[in-house]
Coordinates of C-alpha atoms in Angstrom, one line a residue:
X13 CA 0.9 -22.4 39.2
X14 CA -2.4 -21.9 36.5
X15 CA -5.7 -20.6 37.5
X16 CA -8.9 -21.8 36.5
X17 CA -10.5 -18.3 34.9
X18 CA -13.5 -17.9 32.2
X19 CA -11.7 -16.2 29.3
X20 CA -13.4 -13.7 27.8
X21 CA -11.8 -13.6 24.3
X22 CA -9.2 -16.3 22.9
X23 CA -7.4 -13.9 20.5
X24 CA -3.8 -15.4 21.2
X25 CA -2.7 -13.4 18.4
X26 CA -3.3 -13.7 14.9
X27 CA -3.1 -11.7 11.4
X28 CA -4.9 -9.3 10.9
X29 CA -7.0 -9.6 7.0
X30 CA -9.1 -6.4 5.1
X31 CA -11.6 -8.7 3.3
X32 CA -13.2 -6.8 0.9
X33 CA -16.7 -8.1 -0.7
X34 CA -19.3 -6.9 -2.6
X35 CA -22.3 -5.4 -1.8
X36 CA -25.8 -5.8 -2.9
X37 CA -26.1 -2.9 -4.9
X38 CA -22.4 -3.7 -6.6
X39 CA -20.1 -1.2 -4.0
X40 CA -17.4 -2.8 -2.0
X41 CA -17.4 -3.9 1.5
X42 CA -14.3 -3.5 3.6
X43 CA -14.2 -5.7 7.2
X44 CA -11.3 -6.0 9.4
X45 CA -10.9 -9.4 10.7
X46 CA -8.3 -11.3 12.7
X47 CA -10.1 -14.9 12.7
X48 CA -8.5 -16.6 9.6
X49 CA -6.9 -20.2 9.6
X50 CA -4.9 -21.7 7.0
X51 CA -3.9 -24.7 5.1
X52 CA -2.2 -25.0 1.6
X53 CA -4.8 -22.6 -0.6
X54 CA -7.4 -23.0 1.3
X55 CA -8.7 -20.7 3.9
X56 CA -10.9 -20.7 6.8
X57 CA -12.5 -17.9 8.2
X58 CA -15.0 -17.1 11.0
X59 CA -17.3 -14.9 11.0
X60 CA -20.5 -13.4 12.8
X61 CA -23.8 -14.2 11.1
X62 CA -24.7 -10.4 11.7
X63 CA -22.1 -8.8 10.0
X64 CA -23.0 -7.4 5.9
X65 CA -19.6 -9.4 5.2
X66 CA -21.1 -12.8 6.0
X67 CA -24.2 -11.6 3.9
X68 CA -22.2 -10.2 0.9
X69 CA -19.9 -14.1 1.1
X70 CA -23.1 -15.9 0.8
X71 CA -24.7 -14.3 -2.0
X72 CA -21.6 -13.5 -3.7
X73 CA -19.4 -16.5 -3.0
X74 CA -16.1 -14.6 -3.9
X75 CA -13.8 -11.9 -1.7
X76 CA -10.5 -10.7 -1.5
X77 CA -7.7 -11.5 1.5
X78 CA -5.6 -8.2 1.4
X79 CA -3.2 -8.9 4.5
X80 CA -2.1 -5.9 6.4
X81 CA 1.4 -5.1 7.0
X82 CA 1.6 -3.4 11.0
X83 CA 2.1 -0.3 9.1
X84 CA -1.4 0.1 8.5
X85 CA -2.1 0.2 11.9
X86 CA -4.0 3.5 11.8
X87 CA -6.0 2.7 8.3
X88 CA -7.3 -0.9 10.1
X89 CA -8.4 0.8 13.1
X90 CA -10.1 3.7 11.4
X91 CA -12.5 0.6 10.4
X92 CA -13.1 -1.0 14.0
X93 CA -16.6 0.1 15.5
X94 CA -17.8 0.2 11.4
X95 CA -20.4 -1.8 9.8
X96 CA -21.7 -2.3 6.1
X97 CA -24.7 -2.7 7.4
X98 CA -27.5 0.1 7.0
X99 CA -29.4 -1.5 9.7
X100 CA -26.9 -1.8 12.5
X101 CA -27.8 -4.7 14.8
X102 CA -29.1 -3.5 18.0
X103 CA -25.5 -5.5 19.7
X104 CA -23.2 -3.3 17.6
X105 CA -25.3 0.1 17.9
X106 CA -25.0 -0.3 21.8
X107 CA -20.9 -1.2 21.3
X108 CA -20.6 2.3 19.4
X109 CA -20.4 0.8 15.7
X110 CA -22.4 3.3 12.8
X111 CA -22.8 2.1 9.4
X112 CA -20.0 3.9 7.0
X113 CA -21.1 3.4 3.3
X114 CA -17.9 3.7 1.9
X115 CA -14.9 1.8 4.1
X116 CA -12.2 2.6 1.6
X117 CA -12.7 6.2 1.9
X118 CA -13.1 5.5 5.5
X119 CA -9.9 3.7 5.8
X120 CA -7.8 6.4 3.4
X121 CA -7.3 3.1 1.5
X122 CA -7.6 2.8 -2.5
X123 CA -8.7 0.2 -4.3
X124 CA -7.2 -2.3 -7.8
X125 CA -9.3 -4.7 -9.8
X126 CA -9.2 -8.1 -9.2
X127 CA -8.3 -10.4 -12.2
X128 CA -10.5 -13.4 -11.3
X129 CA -13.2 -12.2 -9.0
X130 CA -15.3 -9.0 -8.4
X131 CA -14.8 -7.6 -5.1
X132 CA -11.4 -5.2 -5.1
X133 CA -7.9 -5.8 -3.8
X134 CA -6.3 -3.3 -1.6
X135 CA -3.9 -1.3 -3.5
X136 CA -1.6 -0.6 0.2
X137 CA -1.8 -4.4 1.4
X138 CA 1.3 -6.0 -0.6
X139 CA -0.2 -9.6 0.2
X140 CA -3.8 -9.6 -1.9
X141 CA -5.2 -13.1 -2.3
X142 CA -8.5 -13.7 -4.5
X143 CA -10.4 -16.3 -3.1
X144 CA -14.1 -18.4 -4.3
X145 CA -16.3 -19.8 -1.2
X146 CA -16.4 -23.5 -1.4
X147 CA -18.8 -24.0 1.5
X148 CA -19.9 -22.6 4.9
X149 CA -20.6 -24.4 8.2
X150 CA -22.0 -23.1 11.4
X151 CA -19.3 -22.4 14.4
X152 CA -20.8 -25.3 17.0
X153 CA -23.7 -25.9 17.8
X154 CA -26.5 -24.3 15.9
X155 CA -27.6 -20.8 16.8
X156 CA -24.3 -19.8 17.7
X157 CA -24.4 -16.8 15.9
X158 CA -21.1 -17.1 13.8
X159 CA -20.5 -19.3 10.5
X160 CA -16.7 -20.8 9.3
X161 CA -16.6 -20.0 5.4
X162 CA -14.2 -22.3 3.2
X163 CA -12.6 -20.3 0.8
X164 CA -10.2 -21.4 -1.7
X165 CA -6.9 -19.4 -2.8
X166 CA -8.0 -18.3 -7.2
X167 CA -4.8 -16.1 -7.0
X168 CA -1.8 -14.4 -5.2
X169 CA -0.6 -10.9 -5.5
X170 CA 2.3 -10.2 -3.5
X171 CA 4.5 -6.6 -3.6
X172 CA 7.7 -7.4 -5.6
X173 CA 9.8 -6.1 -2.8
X174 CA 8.7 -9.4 0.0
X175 CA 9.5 -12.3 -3.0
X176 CA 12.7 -13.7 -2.4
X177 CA 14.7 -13.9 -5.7
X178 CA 14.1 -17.0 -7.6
X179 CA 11.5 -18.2 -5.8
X180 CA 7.6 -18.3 -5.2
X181 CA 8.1 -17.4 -1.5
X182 CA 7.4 -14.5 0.5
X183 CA 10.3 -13.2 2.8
X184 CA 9.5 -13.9 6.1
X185 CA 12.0 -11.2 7.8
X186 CA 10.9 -8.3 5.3
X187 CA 7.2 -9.8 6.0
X188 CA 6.0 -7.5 9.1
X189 CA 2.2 -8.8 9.5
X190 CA -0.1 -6.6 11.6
X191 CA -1.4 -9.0 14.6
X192 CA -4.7 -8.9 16.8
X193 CA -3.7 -10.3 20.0
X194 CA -6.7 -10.2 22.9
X195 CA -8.4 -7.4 20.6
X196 CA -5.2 -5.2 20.8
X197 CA -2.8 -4.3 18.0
X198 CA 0.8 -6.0 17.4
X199 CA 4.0 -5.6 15.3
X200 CA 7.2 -7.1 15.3
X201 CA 6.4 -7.9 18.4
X202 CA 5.4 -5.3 20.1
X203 CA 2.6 -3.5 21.1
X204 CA 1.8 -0.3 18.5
X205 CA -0.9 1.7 19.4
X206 CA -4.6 1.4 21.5
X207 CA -7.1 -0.1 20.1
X208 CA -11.2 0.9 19.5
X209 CA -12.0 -2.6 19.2
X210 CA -10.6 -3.3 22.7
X211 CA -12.1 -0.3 24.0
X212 CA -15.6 -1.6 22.7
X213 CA -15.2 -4.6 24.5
X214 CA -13.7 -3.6 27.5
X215 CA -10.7 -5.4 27.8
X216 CA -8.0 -3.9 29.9
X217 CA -4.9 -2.3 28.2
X218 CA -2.5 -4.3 30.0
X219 CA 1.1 -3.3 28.8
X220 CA -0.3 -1.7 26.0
X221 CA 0.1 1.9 25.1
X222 CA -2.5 4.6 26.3
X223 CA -3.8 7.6 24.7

């Protein structure tokens, strides 16, 4: 049997990526986002028109894809309810969000140049990818509220450690991504700890973990 029900978020459960951009004023932006799609080196990703990230991609048209092992669980989740935004929208202010300046010191996360563009990698993700934005498109019908950005794949960075010897592939057993199923947190399949995010949305814990 299926029931007919109004989902409230489609997160079936996908990676989660730190995309680091640049600010106006030159300082890096650091969002945690789980709505990335992929194809060969191209990337797409979706994004609120509200958040300083979708600003900082437009203006800047460069970013950096650090993927996040499930070990960074805690460093990620420091980030949820954070904005780069000075001028938090009036949505996020009443979901708990605040505007944190600096989201690598937030995070406890360092950064590493880039070779090709300006915004930093993240020196603890062992997957960094440097991308350019090739173009941008609004999610459905206008005034949705949320833009899909192209990106193309510039250049991988991978930790030695997940290459398989002789190759140009990553390990997919020694690869343990960090996953954002229905706003909650997920490793090797299985739940790892509560999330803010899910908390800010109200979304019940299910079998997850409490505090």
């Amino acid at each position: 049997m299926h029931r007919t029900i109004d989902l409230k978020v489609k997160y079936f459960g996908t990676p989660v990526v730190l995309l680091s951009t640049r600010n106006p004023d030159g300082s890096a932006n650091l969002a945690p986002m789980s709505s990335a799609w992929w194809l060969g080196d191209h990337c797409a990703l979706g994004l609120g028109d509200s958040a300083q990230t979708s600003a900082n991609l437009r203006r800047e048209r460069e970013c950096v894809l650090n993927l996040v092992p499930s070990g960074l669980v805690d460093a990620v989740d420091r980030l949820a309810l954070t904005t780069g935004r000075p001028d938090v929208p009036p949505r996020k202010a009443a979901m708990g969000y605040e505007f944190v300046p600096d989201k690598f010191d937030r995070a406890g996360l360092s950064g590493l140049p880039s070779d090709l563009v300006r915004p930093p990698r993240v020196a603890e993700c062992p997957v960094q990818l440097e991308c350019s934005v090739e173009q941008e498109s609004p999610l459905g019908t206008s005034g949705s509220g949320a833009t899909v950005f192209h990106v193309r794949v510039l250049r991988s960075h991978v930790a030695e450690e997940l290459v398989l010897p002789g190759t140009h592939h990553v390990d997919p057993v020694g690869w343990d991504p960090l996953i954002m199923k229905f706003c909650e947190f997920f490793g090797a399949g299985s739940a790892i700890r509560p999330s803010r995010l899910a908390e800010a949305w109200e979304m019940p814990h299910g079998g997850v973990l409490t505090h």
